[in-house]
Every structure is written in C-alpha cells, then in structure tokens.
Amino acid sequence: MWVYLALTAMIGYFLTKAIDHYNHRQRLKVLIKQRAADRKVNFEWAKNNFEKLDENRAVEISAKPFAELREALKNGEIGPVETLRAFQRKAYEATEKTNCVCLFIQNALETAEKLESLSKDPNYSKPPLFGVPVSIKESIHVKQMDSTLGYSQNINKPSESNSLSVDQLIRLGAIPFVHTNLPIALLSYGCSNPVYGSTSNPLDTSRVPGGSSGGESALVALGGSVLGIGTDVGGSIRTPASFCGIAGFKSSSDRSPQLGKTASIPGRQLLLSVEGPLAKNIDVCIEYLRLKWNDSDLCEKDIYMPPVRFQEDQFESKNPLKIGFYVNDGYQKASPAYERAVRVTVDALKDLGHQLVPFEVPHPDHMYSIFCAGATADGGLFLMNSLAMDVIPPECNIGFPVARLPHWIQRLLRKYWPNRRERQIIQELPHDTEEMRKMHEKIEDYRHEFVLAMRAKNLDAIVCPSFACPPPHHGIPNRLLSASSYTALYNLIDFAAGTVPVTVHLPEDEAELRKMKTEDSWDRKIVTESKDCDGLPVAVQIATPPFREEMCLRLLKEVETSIGLYHKK
Ligand SMILES: CCCCCCCC/C=C\CCCCCCCC(=O)NCC(=O)O
C-alpha cells in the first residue's frame, strides 16, 4: 500500500514537473514569435526613417572612414540626423545579408535631433564624438531595450538604464543606434540564439562571424558601423574581429567599468568580462579608448575603476621592446595560416627594431582546463540550468548536460571520461566550496607562473596566433572548444590583448594541414574546418600585462601600419 502511494506521488511529481516545463516552453515560443513580429515593425521603422535621406547622400556619408566622418560632423559638413539615417541604411543592408542587427535603437533619432538642434547654438561646443553612430552588443544595457543575452526567457525585460559605457558614449556625443547579435549565454564563439537567430560571416555566409560579439564584427566589416562595442571573457571581441578581418581590443579587467554590467555567468570571480571596441582598423579603437580613459567621469561613476588616463608616454614611446612569440600554444595546434601570420608579424616587428624571442606557454593543458573552470565558475551549473529553462536550437547547444548530474556521478565520470582533453577540463570543474577555492588558487598560481616566465626573458609583450582555425561552419563552435585557447589564455591571466588582420588563408596552408597529427575530434575539426577557406582573413594577436594597454595598442598599430591586411585610413 505504502509503496503504491509513494510510487503514485513520485509519478505525479515528475508528471507535474514535465507539464510545467512543457507549458513554460510553449510560453517562450509565444514570446519568440512576438519578438519576431516586433522586430519586423522595428526594422520597418528604421527603413521608413532612412528612406527620408537621399540614397546617394547616404552612400557618400556611410563611405566615410571614422576620422573623416568625425571631422565632417564637427565642421558641420554633415549633420547627426542624416548621418544616423545613412548608417541605418547600411546596417539594414548588412543585416539583410548576415542577420547581424537585433533591433534598431529608436531613441537614437531623438538623440540625433537633440544634437542637431544644440549645434545650432553658436556657443555650443561639440563633444568629441559628436553625431557618430555607434553599435552596441545586445548584452550591454541600453535604456528601454532588452538585453536578452539570447535567452528567450529574457524577452520583454527592458533595461532601466544605460550601462556606464553607453552613458559615456552619449556624453561624448555618440549615438548608440543598434543592438547587435550574440550567441545564447555569450559563452561561445558562434553567434546564434533562439530569439534573433544566427548571424553569418559576411565573407562566407556558410561560416560563423565569430562570437560572442559576432553581430558587431559582421556589421563593422560590412561598413554598417564605424565603431562597435563588444565584450570579452574568452575571446569574444578578438575572435569575431579576426574572423571578419577587422581590429578588436580587450583591456585588462580593471580598465573597463564593471559596475552594473551584465555577465554571462554573474558572480564569476577571477575571469571578468570587459567591454571593448571593434573597428575596421586599430586607429579607431585607439581613438575610442583614448576618449574613454581620459574621461574622468567614468571612474567617478564606477568608483572601483582605477583612474588611469590614456598613457600617451607608453603609446608614443619609440623604445625598442623585447617581445616573446609562439606559433603553437601547446594546447591546440593552429592552422598553418596562423603560424604564417605570426612569422610575418615577427619579421615586421624585427624590422622596426624590436627584439623577438621564442616563448613557451607554461602548462598549456592546465591553462585551458582552469580557464574553462574559471569561466563557468560553478562547474557549469548556472549555465546549464539557464539553458535548460530555454528553447535551444541545435546549433546553440553547449552540449555539457553532465553539469546537471549529481556531483557523485560527475566525480565518477571525471575519472573515466574517455577523451583526454575533455577529461582534463571536467576534472577542474568545481563541485563544492573546497574545490572552488582550489580552482581560484590554481588561477592565481598560474598567473604568477606566467608572469615569472615572462620576467625570466624580460619580455614586454607577446605575439601569437589569434585563433586555431578559420571561422568554422555554423553549428561547429560549441563542438570545438579547444580552438579558443589562444584568446582564452589572456583572459585567464587578465592581460590586455588585441588582434589585427595580417594575411589570408592560402591553398598551401590546406596542404600543410593534411600533415597535422590528430588526437581527437577537436583536432579533426580543425582540419576539416580549415578546408576551402582561401582568401579568408587571418589575424595576429598581441598581448601585454595589465596597465600596459597602451603599449599593446602601440604594437598593434605598428603591425597594422607595416603589414595590415586591409589597412585603410
Ligand atoms: C567537455 C567539457 C565542457 C566544459 C564546458 C565548458 C563550457 C564553455 C566554457 C568556455 C568556452 C569558451 C569559449 C570562448 C567563447 C568566448 C566567450 C566570451 O568571451 N564571452 C563574452 C562574455 O561573456 O561577455
């Protein structure tokens, strides 16, 4: 009798849970449909607005590079409203091709009109970014807009205020005008979510634009924005920038506001995401960061941010530097084109008088495993629970349901998991407070070890690949984690790092790759994804210690100027 009652109660419990879950998913599907309809209306609004400007005039304005655009806005040759319309048109075209825009920010028109009327006052002094339209990754708060992070459960939860960086941009005279696409949960270098769908690479639409700031990279590469703001906790600015042939930069965490910002995993301790710029060339990133760091208001608003101005002495210095380089980080061998990218950069930097010496990444397997542990923070539980409460298209599946199993099963699995590199990662994921403390200790120790390794060679900076393979096809990123090891390292040790494109994939790279020894499915994917990608851009990465951001920018500029692939003023 008791057994019968217990069994009925259990069946009842699980049935109710399953029905609740089903109903929850149905509600989310309704929200997704509503958002698609609202988005159509939003795009129509943008179209009606940009069609008020003559198309030839729009083309003329949006073709202007950043510096020229700023100058034309400053001297009144063009106005903020027509500039906004010109970029709305270009962004609309870019999103027709790649699905890079989530929504147009409708308040942008009001901001542009306000700037236009202010500029009529002869006593008005134009702020430095007067009238420049800037694109913003969807996860960054813009007042009255959702930051869904690609979760349908976050639809219709508009932000009450702007993030500090969006507020700062407005203070500087810029016009945030679009929210751009990202992968659900942000912890991917793909760019797909159930709310806004998949963004494609503008250079090959069968491939991803990179992520998580992939909407930004596609939009900027297509000229739909002269400056985009993304976020990076494992490569999410640098990877999309390098996949789309543009420049991207992430600072160390102290030099970016942390107060009030969204995070893929809230409460994460040592791996903090940072906001940073993506643009057609590094000069634009430099100019933006100069304004960002010289604006004392930002540190007043985020009182935890050290008030360090743009260090012109570091940036302008002509002193030769000692720079370490590597072509293989020892964790994931990169496609040959990335090795070539490092070698041409090394030669160019030598020609400029710098000293270049080989460098080895300490304990690469350990490095990437503790990165995954630090980036997911709680053994993947928050991530997997959040995903389980949403509607996940196959290409968005992060594929780690193990995190939701009871810890004793996970402890068993981590002993016997067949794949070596996956097992190493699983072994580092913490399951209780003791393991979590140890994880933090390992990250601190690794930072120390890395700094000592750099000091032993007296290095100022490091040059290395920006990624391990060309932009993979849609659906691949979440099944090819290891390729992100080249960017992830510099989040783990909280360095400044940036990327600029320096070459393209060539047919001989593919031939060379066939010789690569493959240990597991990750290696095999590197080989298959590197096929048929001739002509796609390849970037190099440069990293420097925290508070040496300006030195990193100096080197990126030197590289871009001497060998930059698409260096255009
Ligand atoms: C087989 C073991 C699976 C372990 C599960 C690990 C889950 C994924 C963790 C790390 C993946 C890293 C990919 C890098 C993507 C870049 C993320 C990023 O920078 N996001 C930006 C942000 O969060 O703001």
Coordinates of C-alpha atoms and ligand atoms in Angstrom, one line a residue:
M1 CA 0.0 0.0 0.0
W2 CA 2.8 2.5 1.1
V3 CA 4.9 1.5 -1.9
Y4 CA 1.9 2.1 -4.2
L5 CA 1.2 5.6 -2.6
A6 CA 4.9 6.6 -2.8
L7 CA 5.1 5.5 -6.5
T8 CA 1.9 7.4 -7.4
A9 CA 3.3 10.5 -5.6
M10 CA 6.6 10.2 -7.5
I11 CA 4.9 9.8 -10.8
G12 CA 2.6 12.7 -10.0
Y13 CA 5.6 14.9 -9.1
F14 CA 7.5 14.2 -12.3
L15 CA 4.4 14.5 -14.4
T16 CA 3.6 17.9 -12.9
K17 CA 7.2 19.0 -13.5
A18 CA 7.1 17.8 -17.1
I19 CA 3.8 19.6 -17.7
D20 CA 5.1 22.8 -16.1
H21 CA 8.2 22.6 -18.3
Y22 CA 6.2 22.0 -21.4
N23 CA 3.9 25.0 -20.6
H24 CA 7.0 27.1 -19.9
R25 CA 8.5 26.3 -23.2
Q26 CA 5.2 27.0 -25.0
R27 CA 5.1 30.4 -23.3
L28 CA 8.7 31.0 -24.5
K29 CA 7.8 30.1 -28.1
V30 CA 5.0 32.6 -28.0
L31 CA 7.4 35.3 -26.8
I32 CA 9.9 34.4 -29.6
K33 CA 7.1 34.8 -32.2
Q34 CA 6.0 38.1 -30.6
R35 CA 9.6 39.3 -30.7
A36 CA 10.0 38.3 -34.4
A37 CA 6.8 40.4 -35.1
D38 CA 8.1 43.4 -33.1
R39 CA 11.4 43.1 -34.8
K40 CA 9.7 43.4 -38.2
V41 CA 7.9 46.6 -37.1
N42 CA 11.2 47.9 -35.7
F43 CA 13.0 47.2 -39.0
E44 CA 10.1 48.9 -40.9
W45 CA 10.5 51.9 -38.6
A46 CA 14.3 52.1 -39.5
K47 CA 13.5 51.7 -43.2
N48 CA 10.9 54.5 -43.1
N49 CA 13.4 56.7 -41.3
F50 CA 16.5 56.1 -43.5
E51 CA 14.4 56.4 -46.7
K52 CA 13.9 60.1 -45.8
L53 CA 17.5 60.6 -46.8
D54 CA 18.5 60.5 -50.5
E55 CA 20.3 57.2 -51.2
N56 CA 23.4 58.9 -52.9
R57 CA 23.9 61.2 -49.9
A58 CA 23.6 58.1 -47.6
V59 CA 26.2 56.2 -49.6
E60 CA 28.5 59.3 -49.5
I61 CA 28.2 59.6 -45.7
S62 CA 28.5 56.0 -44.8
A63 CA 31.5 55.5 -47.0
K64 CA 33.5 58.0 -44.8
P65 CA 36.1 56.3 -42.6
F66 CA 35.8 57.1 -38.8
A67 CA 38.2 60.1 -38.8
E68 CA 36.7 61.8 -41.8
L69 CA 33.2 61.2 -40.5
R70 CA 34.1 62.8 -37.2
E71 CA 35.6 65.8 -38.9
A72 CA 32.6 66.2 -41.3
L73 CA 30.3 66.1 -38.3
K74 CA 32.5 68.5 -36.4
N75 CA 32.7 71.1 -39.1
G76 CA 29.0 70.9 -39.9
E77 CA 29.5 69.5 -43.4
I78 CA 27.1 66.7 -42.4
G79 CA 24.5 66.6 -39.7
P80 CA 23.7 64.0 -37.0
V81 CA 20.3 63.1 -38.3
E82 CA 21.4 62.4 -41.9
T83 CA 24.4 60.5 -40.5
L84 CA 22.2 58.4 -38.4
R85 CA 20.0 57.7 -41.5
A86 CA 23.0 56.8 -43.6
F87 CA 24.2 54.2 -41.1
Q88 CA 20.7 52.9 -40.5
R89 CA 20.5 52.1 -44.2
K90 CA 24.0 50.5 -44.3
A91 CA 23.2 48.5 -41.1
Y92 CA 19.8 47.4 -42.6
E93 CA 21.7 46.1 -45.7
A94 CA 24.3 44.4 -43.6
T95 CA 21.6 42.7 -41.6
E96 CA 19.8 41.5 -44.7
K97 CA 23.0 39.7 -45.7
T98 CA 24.1 38.4 -42.3
N99 CA 21.4 38.9 -39.7
C100 CA 23.7 41.0 -37.5
V101 CA 21.3 43.5 -36.0
C102 CA 18.9 42.5 -33.3
L103 CA 17.0 45.8 -33.1
F104 CA 17.4 49.4 -34.1
I105 CA 17.5 51.7 -31.1
Q106 CA 14.6 54.1 -31.7
N107 CA 15.8 56.7 -29.2
A108 CA 18.7 57.2 -31.5
L109 CA 16.6 59.5 -33.6
E110 CA 15.7 61.7 -30.7
T111 CA 19.4 61.8 -29.6
A112 CA 20.4 62.8 -33.1
E113 CA 17.7 65.5 -33.4
K114 CA 18.8 66.9 -30.0
L115 CA 22.4 67.1 -31.1
E116 CA 21.3 68.8 -34.3
S117 CA 19.4 71.5 -32.5
L118 CA 22.1 72.0 -29.9
S119 CA 24.6 72.5 -32.7
K120 CA 22.6 75.5 -34.0
D121 CA 23.6 77.4 -30.9
P122 CA 26.9 79.3 -31.7
N123 CA 28.0 78.9 -28.1
Y124 CA 27.6 75.1 -28.2
S125 CA 30.9 73.2 -28.0
K126 CA 30.6 69.9 -29.8
P127 CA 31.7 66.9 -27.8
P128 CA 34.5 64.7 -29.3
L129 CA 32.2 62.0 -30.8
F130 CA 29.5 64.5 -31.9
G131 CA 26.9 62.7 -34.0
V132 CA 28.9 59.4 -34.6
P133 CA 26.6 56.4 -34.7
V134 CA 28.0 53.5 -32.6
S135 CA 26.7 49.9 -32.5
I136 CA 26.3 48.1 -29.2
K137 CA 26.3 44.3 -28.4
E138 CA 22.9 43.2 -27.2
S139 CA 24.2 42.2 -23.8
I140 CA 25.2 45.8 -23.0
H141 CA 22.4 47.7 -21.3
V142 CA 20.6 50.3 -23.4
K143 CA 17.7 52.0 -21.6
Q144 CA 14.3 50.6 -22.6
M145 CA 15.8 47.8 -24.6
D146 CA 16.0 44.2 -23.6
S147 CA 19.4 42.6 -23.0
T148 CA 18.3 39.1 -23.5
L149 CA 21.8 37.6 -24.0
G150 CA 20.0 35.4 -26.5
Y151 CA 17.7 33.8 -23.8
S152 CA 14.1 33.9 -24.8
Q153 CA 13.2 33.9 -21.1
N154 CA 14.7 37.5 -21.0
I155 CA 12.3 38.9 -23.7
N156 CA 10.3 41.9 -22.5
K157 CA 12.6 42.7 -19.6
P158 CA 13.8 46.1 -20.7
S159 CA 16.9 47.7 -19.0
E160 CA 16.0 50.5 -16.7
S161 CA 19.1 52.5 -17.5
N162 CA 22.1 52.6 -19.9
S163 CA 25.3 50.8 -19.0
L164 CA 28.1 53.1 -17.9
S165 CA 29.8 52.7 -21.2
V166 CA 26.7 53.6 -23.2
D167 CA 26.1 56.6 -21.0
Q168 CA 29.7 57.6 -21.6
L169 CA 29.3 57.3 -25.3
I170 CA 26.3 59.6 -25.2
R171 CA 28.1 62.0 -23.0
L172 CA 30.9 62.0 -25.6
G173 CA 28.3 62.9 -28.3
A174 CA 28.0 59.5 -29.9
I175 CA 24.6 57.9 -30.9
P176 CA 24.1 54.3 -29.9
F177 CA 21.9 53.2 -32.8
V178 CA 21.7 49.4 -33.0
H179 CA 21.8 46.4 -30.7
T180 CA 23.8 43.5 -32.3
N181 CA 23.5 39.8 -32.2
L182 CA 25.3 37.3 -30.0
P183 CA 25.2 33.6 -29.1
I184 CA 22.9 32.5 -26.3
A185 CA 24.7 32.7 -22.9
L186 CA 27.7 34.5 -24.5
L187 CA 30.0 31.6 -23.8
S188 CA 30.6 30.6 -27.4
Y189 CA 32.5 31.9 -30.4
G190 CA 29.5 31.1 -32.6
C191 CA 26.6 33.6 -32.9
S192 CA 23.2 32.1 -32.7
N193 CA 20.3 32.2 -30.3
P194 CA 16.6 31.4 -30.3
V195 CA 15.5 35.0 -30.1
Y196 CA 17.2 36.6 -33.1
G197 CA 18.6 33.5 -35.0
S198 CA 22.1 33.0 -36.5
T199 CA 24.4 35.7 -37.7
S200 CA 26.7 34.7 -40.7
N201 CA 30.2 35.7 -41.6
P202 CA 30.0 38.5 -44.3
L203 CA 32.9 36.9 -46.2
D204 CA 31.4 33.4 -46.3
T205 CA 27.8 33.1 -45.1
S206 CA 28.2 29.3 -44.5
R207 CA 30.6 30.2 -41.7
V208 CA 30.2 32.0 -38.3
P209 CA 31.2 35.6 -37.9
G210 CA 32.8 34.7 -34.6
G211 CA 31.4 35.4 -31.2
S212 CA 30.2 36.3 -28.9
S213 CA 30.4 39.8 -30.4
G214 CA 29.6 38.4 -33.8
G215 CA 26.8 40.8 -34.7
E216 CA 29.3 43.6 -34.2
S217 CA 32.1 42.1 -36.3
A218 CA 29.7 41.3 -39.2
L219 CA 28.2 44.8 -39.1
V220 CA 31.5 46.7 -38.8
A221 CA 33.1 44.6 -41.6
L222 CA 30.2 45.5 -43.9
G223 CA 30.6 49.2 -43.1
G224 CA 27.3 49.3 -41.2
S225 CA 29.1 50.9 -38.2
V226 CA 32.4 52.6 -37.7
L227 CA 32.7 51.6 -34.1
G228 CA 31.2 48.7 -32.2
I229 CA 31.3 47.9 -28.6
G230 CA 31.6 44.2 -27.6
T231 CA 32.5 42.2 -24.5
D232 CA 35.3 39.6 -24.0
V233 CA 35.8 36.9 -21.3
G234 CA 37.4 34.3 -23.5
G235 CA 38.0 36.0 -26.9
S236 CA 34.6 37.4 -27.7
I237 CA 36.0 40.6 -29.2
R238 CA 39.2 39.3 -30.7
T239 CA 37.7 36.2 -32.3
P240 CA 34.9 37.9 -34.2
A241 CA 37.2 40.7 -35.2
S242 CA 39.8 38.2 -36.6
F243 CA 37.1 36.1 -38.4
C244 CA 35.7 39.2 -40.2
G245 CA 39.0 40.9 -41.0
I246 CA 38.7 43.9 -38.6
A247 CA 40.6 45.1 -35.5
G248 CA 39.5 44.3 -31.9
F249 CA 40.9 45.0 -28.5
K250 CA 40.2 44.0 -24.9
S251 CA 41.8 45.6 -21.9
S252 CA 42.6 44.0 -18.6
S253 CA 39.5 44.0 -16.3
D254 CA 40.5 47.0 -14.2
R255 CA 40.4 49.3 -17.1
S256 CA 36.8 48.6 -18.1
P257 CA 33.8 49.5 -15.9
Q258 CA 32.4 46.5 -14.1
L259 CA 29.6 48.2 -12.1
G260 CA 26.1 47.3 -13.3
K261 CA 27.2 45.3 -16.3
T262 CA 25.7 42.0 -17.5
A263 CA 27.8 38.9 -17.3
S264 CA 27.4 35.5 -19.0
I265 CA 27.9 34.0 -15.5
P266 CA 27.1 36.5 -12.8
G267 CA 29.2 36.2 -9.7
R268 CA 32.2 34.9 -11.5
Q269 CA 35.3 36.0 -9.6
L270 CA 38.6 36.0 -11.4
L271 CA 37.6 35.9 -15.0
L272 CA 35.8 39.2 -15.5
S273 CA 34.4 40.2 -18.9
V274 CA 35.5 43.5 -20.3
E275 CA 33.9 45.8 -22.8
G276 CA 36.0 46.9 -25.7
P277 CA 36.0 48.2 -29.3
L278 CA 35.8 46.6 -32.7
A279 CA 36.5 48.7 -35.8
K280 CA 37.9 48.5 -39.3
N281 CA 41.3 49.5 -38.1
I282 CA 43.1 49.8 -34.8
D283 CA 43.3 53.6 -35.0
V284 CA 39.6 53.8 -34.4
C285 CA 39.9 51.5 -31.3
I286 CA 42.8 53.7 -30.1
E287 CA 40.9 56.9 -30.5
Y288 CA 37.9 55.5 -28.7
L289 CA 40.0 54.2 -25.8
R290 CA 41.8 57.5 -25.5
L291 CA 38.5 59.2 -25.1
K292 CA 37.2 56.5 -22.8
W293 CA 40.1 56.6 -20.4
N294 CA 40.6 60.4 -20.5
D295 CA 37.0 60.9 -19.3
S296 CA 37.3 61.2 -15.6
D297 CA 33.5 60.9 -15.2
L298 CA 33.8 57.2 -15.9
C299 CA 35.8 56.5 -12.8
E300 CA 33.6 58.8 -10.8
K301 CA 30.6 56.6 -11.8
D302 CA 32.5 53.3 -11.3
I303 CA 34.4 54.1 -8.2
Y304 CA 36.1 50.7 -8.3
M305 CA 37.8 51.5 -11.6
P306 CA 41.4 52.8 -11.1
P307 CA 41.6 56.4 -12.5
V308 CA 44.3 55.6 -15.1
R309 CA 44.3 58.0 -18.1
F310 CA 45.4 57.1 -21.6
Q311 CA 49.1 56.7 -21.1
E312 CA 50.5 58.7 -24.1
D313 CA 54.1 58.1 -23.0
Q314 CA 53.6 54.3 -23.4
F315 CA 51.8 54.7 -26.7
E316 CA 54.1 57.3 -28.2
S317 CA 57.3 55.6 -27.0
K318 CA 59.8 54.7 -29.7
N319 CA 61.8 52.5 -27.4
P320 CA 62.6 49.1 -28.8
L321 CA 60.7 46.3 -26.9
K322 CA 61.6 42.7 -26.1
I323 CA 58.7 40.6 -27.4
G324 CA 58.1 36.8 -27.0
F325 CA 56.4 34.9 -29.7
Y326 CA 54.9 31.4 -30.3
V327 CA 53.1 29.7 -33.1
N328 CA 51.7 26.8 -31.1
D329 CA 50.4 27.2 -27.6
G330 CA 50.9 23.5 -26.9
Y331 CA 47.2 23.0 -26.3
Q332 CA 45.7 23.2 -29.8
K333 CA 47.9 23.3 -32.9
A334 CA 46.7 26.1 -35.1
S335 CA 46.1 26.0 -38.9
P336 CA 49.3 26.9 -40.8
A337 CA 48.0 30.3 -41.9
Y338 CA 48.1 31.4 -38.2
E339 CA 51.7 30.3 -38.0
R340 CA 52.5 32.3 -41.1
A341 CA 50.6 35.3 -39.6
V342 CA 52.9 35.2 -36.5
R343 CA 56.0 34.8 -38.6
V344 CA 55.3 37.8 -40.9
T345 CA 54.5 39.9 -37.8
V346 CA 57.7 38.8 -36.1
D347 CA 59.7 39.9 -39.2
A348 CA 57.9 43.2 -39.4
L349 CA 58.5 43.9 -35.7
K350 CA 62.2 43.0 -36.0
D351 CA 62.4 45.4 -39.0
L352 CA 61.1 48.1 -36.7
G353 CA 63.9 47.5 -34.2
H354 CA 62.2 45.3 -31.6
Q355 CA 63.9 42.1 -30.3
L356 CA 61.8 39.0 -30.8
V357 CA 62.5 35.7 -28.9
P358 CA 60.6 32.4 -28.8
F359 CA 58.3 31.9 -25.8
E360 CA 56.5 28.8 -24.5
V361 CA 53.1 28.9 -22.8
P362 CA 53.6 27.3 -19.4
H363 CA 51.5 24.1 -18.8
P364 CA 49.0 24.6 -21.7
D365 CA 46.7 21.7 -20.7
H366 CA 46.3 23.0 -17.2
M367 CA 45.9 26.6 -18.6
Y368 CA 42.9 25.8 -20.7
S369 CA 41.3 23.5 -18.2
I370 CA 41.4 26.1 -15.4
F371 CA 40.2 28.7 -17.9
C372 CA 37.0 26.6 -18.5
A373 CA 36.6 26.1 -14.8
G374 CA 37.0 29.8 -14.1
A375 CA 34.8 30.9 -17.0
T376 CA 31.9 28.7 -15.9
A377 CA 32.6 29.4 -12.2
D378 CA 30.4 26.7 -10.6
G379 CA 31.1 23.6 -12.6
G380 CA 28.7 24.7 -15.3
L381 CA 25.6 24.6 -13.2
F382 CA 24.4 28.1 -13.7
L383 CA 25.0 27.9 -17.4
M384 CA 23.3 24.5 -17.9
N385 CA 20.3 25.4 -15.6
S386 CA 19.8 28.7 -17.6
L387 CA 19.9 26.8 -20.9
A388 CA 17.6 24.1 -19.6
M389 CA 14.9 26.8 -19.0
D390 CA 15.1 28.0 -22.6
V391 CA 14.3 26.8 -26.1
I392 CA 17.6 25.7 -27.6
P393 CA 18.1 25.3 -31.4
P394 CA 20.7 22.5 -32.1
E395 CA 23.5 24.9 -33.1
C396 CA 23.2 26.7 -29.7
N397 CA 23.6 23.5 -27.7
I398 CA 26.7 23.9 -25.5
G399 CA 26.5 20.2 -25.1
F400 CA 27.6 19.8 -21.5
P401 CA 24.5 18.3 -19.7
V402 CA 26.9 16.4 -17.4
A403 CA 27.0 19.6 -15.3
R404 CA 23.4 19.0 -14.2
L405 CA 24.0 15.4 -12.9
P406 CA 24.5 14.8 -9.2
H407 CA 28.1 15.6 -8.1
W408 CA 28.9 12.0 -7.1
I409 CA 28.1 10.9 -10.7
Q410 CA 30.2 13.7 -12.1
R411 CA 33.1 12.7 -9.8
L412 CA 32.9 9.2 -11.2
L413 CA 32.7 10.4 -14.8
R414 CA 35.7 12.6 -14.4
K415 CA 37.8 9.6 -13.6
Y416 CA 36.7 7.5 -16.6
W417 CA 35.8 10.1 -19.3
P418 CA 37.3 8.7 -22.5
N419 CA 38.6 11.9 -24.2
R420 CA 41.8 13.2 -22.6
R421 CA 41.3 16.9 -23.1
E422 CA 37.7 16.8 -22.2
R423 CA 38.5 14.8 -19.1
Q424 CA 41.1 17.3 -18.0
I425 CA 38.5 20.1 -18.2
I426 CA 35.9 18.1 -16.4
Q427 CA 38.4 17.3 -13.6
E428 CA 38.9 21.0 -13.0
L429 CA 35.3 21.9 -12.7
P430 CA 34.5 22.6 -9.1
H431 CA 31.6 20.8 -7.3
D432 CA 31.9 22.1 -3.8
T433 CA 33.3 25.1 -1.9
E434 CA 36.6 23.4 -1.3
E435 CA 37.1 22.7 -5.0
M436 CA 36.0 26.2 -5.8
R437 CA 38.6 27.7 -3.5
K438 CA 41.2 25.4 -5.0
M439 CA 40.2 26.5 -8.5
H440 CA 40.8 30.1 -7.6
E441 CA 44.1 29.2 -6.1
K442 CA 45.2 27.5 -9.3
I443 CA 44.3 30.5 -11.3
E444 CA 46.3 32.8 -9.0
D445 CA 49.2 30.4 -9.1
Y446 CA 49.0 30.2 -12.9
R447 CA 49.1 34.0 -13.2
H448 CA 52.2 34.0 -11.1
E449 CA 53.9 31.3 -13.1
F450 CA 53.1 33.1 -16.3
V451 CA 54.5 36.4 -15.1
L452 CA 57.7 34.7 -13.9
A453 CA 58.1 33.0 -17.3
M454 CA 57.8 36.4 -19.0
R455 CA 60.2 38.0 -16.4
A456 CA 62.7 35.3 -16.9
K457 CA 63.0 36.5 -20.5
N458 CA 62.5 40.2 -19.7
L459 CA 59.5 40.4 -22.0
D460 CA 57.4 43.4 -22.6
A461 CA 54.8 41.8 -24.8
I462 CA 53.8 38.6 -26.6
V463 CA 52.8 37.9 -30.2
C464 CA 50.9 34.7 -31.1
P465 CA 48.0 33.4 -33.2
S466 CA 44.6 34.9 -32.7
F467 CA 42.8 31.6 -33.0
A468 CA 43.4 28.0 -34.1
C469 CA 41.3 27.8 -37.3
P470 CA 39.4 29.8 -39.8
P471 CA 35.8 30.7 -39.0
P472 CA 34.1 27.3 -38.7
H473 CA 30.8 26.5 -40.3
H474 CA 27.6 27.1 -38.4
G475 CA 27.0 24.7 -35.6
I476 CA 30.7 23.8 -35.1
P477 CA 31.9 26.3 -32.4
N478 CA 30.3 24.6 -29.4
R479 CA 31.8 21.3 -30.5
L480 CA 35.3 22.8 -31.0
L481 CA 36.2 24.4 -27.6
S482 CA 40.0 24.0 -27.9
A483 CA 40.3 26.5 -30.8
S484 CA 39.7 29.3 -28.3
S485 CA 42.8 28.5 -26.2
Y486 CA 44.8 31.3 -27.9
T487 CA 42.5 34.0 -26.8
A488 CA 41.3 32.4 -23.5
L489 CA 44.8 32.5 -22.0
Y490 CA 44.8 36.3 -21.9
N491 CA 41.5 36.4 -20.0
L492 CA 42.8 33.8 -17.6
I493 CA 45.8 35.9 -16.8
D494 CA 43.9 39.2 -17.2
F495 CA 46.2 40.8 -19.8
A496 CA 45.4 43.4 -22.4
A497 CA 45.2 41.8 -25.9
G498 CA 44.2 42.8 -29.4
T499 CA 44.1 41.5 -32.9
V500 CA 44.7 42.9 -36.4
P501 CA 44.4 41.0 -39.7
V502 CA 47.7 40.5 -41.4
T503 CA 47.2 37.8 -44.1
V504 CA 44.7 35.5 -45.7
H505 CA 44.3 31.7 -45.9
L506 CA 46.2 30.3 -48.9
P507 CA 45.8 26.9 -50.8
E508 CA 49.2 25.8 -49.5
D509 CA 48.0 26.2 -45.9
E510 CA 45.4 23.5 -46.5
A511 CA 48.0 21.1 -48.0
E512 CA 50.3 21.7 -45.0
L513 CA 47.4 21.0 -42.6
R514 CA 46.9 17.5 -44.0
K515 CA 50.2 16.6 -42.3
M516 CA 48.8 17.5 -38.9
K517 CA 48.6 14.7 -36.3
T518 CA 45.1 14.4 -34.9
E519 CA 44.4 13.1 -31.4
D520 CA 40.7 13.7 -31.0
S521 CA 37.6 15.2 -32.6
W522 CA 38.7 18.7 -31.8
D523 CA 41.9 18.2 -33.9
R524 CA 39.9 16.6 -36.7
K525 CA 37.5 19.5 -36.8
I526 CA 40.4 22.0 -37.0
V527 CA 41.5 20.1 -40.2
T528 CA 38.0 19.9 -41.8
E529 CA 37.1 23.5 -40.9
S530 CA 40.3 24.7 -42.5
K531 CA 39.3 23.4 -45.9
D532 CA 38.1 25.7 -48.7
C533 CA 38.8 28.9 -46.9
D534 CA 41.1 30.6 -49.4
G535 CA 41.1 34.3 -49.1
L536 CA 39.5 34.5 -45.6
P537 CA 41.4 36.9 -43.3
V538 CA 43.9 35.7 -40.7
A539 CA 44.8 37.9 -37.7
V540 CA 47.7 38.0 -35.3
Q541 CA 47.3 38.6 -31.6
I542 CA 49.4 40.9 -29.4
A543 CA 49.2 40.8 -25.6
T544 CA 50.7 42.8 -22.8
P545 CA 50.4 42.8 -19.0
P546 CA 47.6 44.8 -17.3
F547 CA 48.1 48.6 -17.3
R548 CA 50.3 48.2 -20.4
E549 CA 47.3 48.5 -22.7
E550 CA 48.8 51.5 -24.5
M551 CA 52.0 49.5 -25.2
C552 CA 49.8 46.8 -26.8
L553 CA 47.9 49.4 -28.9
R554 CA 51.3 50.9 -30.0
L555 CA 52.4 47.5 -31.2
L556 CA 49.1 46.7 -32.9
K557 CA 49.3 50.0 -34.7
E558 CA 52.9 49.3 -35.8
V559 CA 51.9 45.9 -37.1
E560 CA 48.8 47.3 -38.9
T561 CA 50.7 50.1 -40.4
S562 CA 53.6 47.9 -41.7
I563 CA 51.7 44.8 -42.8
G564 CA 48.0 45.3 -42.1
L565 CA 45.8 43.4 -44.5
Y566 CA 43.1 45.9 -45.0
H567 CA 44.7 49.0 -43.6
K568 CA 42.5 51.8 -44.8
K569 CA 42.5 55.2 -43.4
Ligands
LIG1 C1 33.8 18.9 -22.3 C2 33.8 19.9 -21.2 C3 32.9 21.0 -21.5 C4 33.1 22.1 -20.4 C5 32.1 23.2 -20.6 C6 32.8 24.4 -20.8 C7 31.8 25.5 -21.2 C8 32.4 26.6 -22.0 C9 33.5 27.3 -21.4 C10 34.3 28.0 -22.1 C11 34.2 28.1 -23.6 C12 35.0 29.2 -24.1 C13 34.7 29.6 -25.5 C14 35.1 31.0 -25.6 C15 34.0 31.9 -26.0 C16 34.2 33.3 -25.7 C17 33.4 33.8 -24.5 C18 33.3 35.3 -24.3 O1 34.3 35.9 -24.4 N1 32.2 35.8 -23.9 C19 31.9 37.2 -23.6 C20 31.2 37.5 -22.4 O2 30.9 36.6 -21.6 O3 31.0 38.7 -22.1

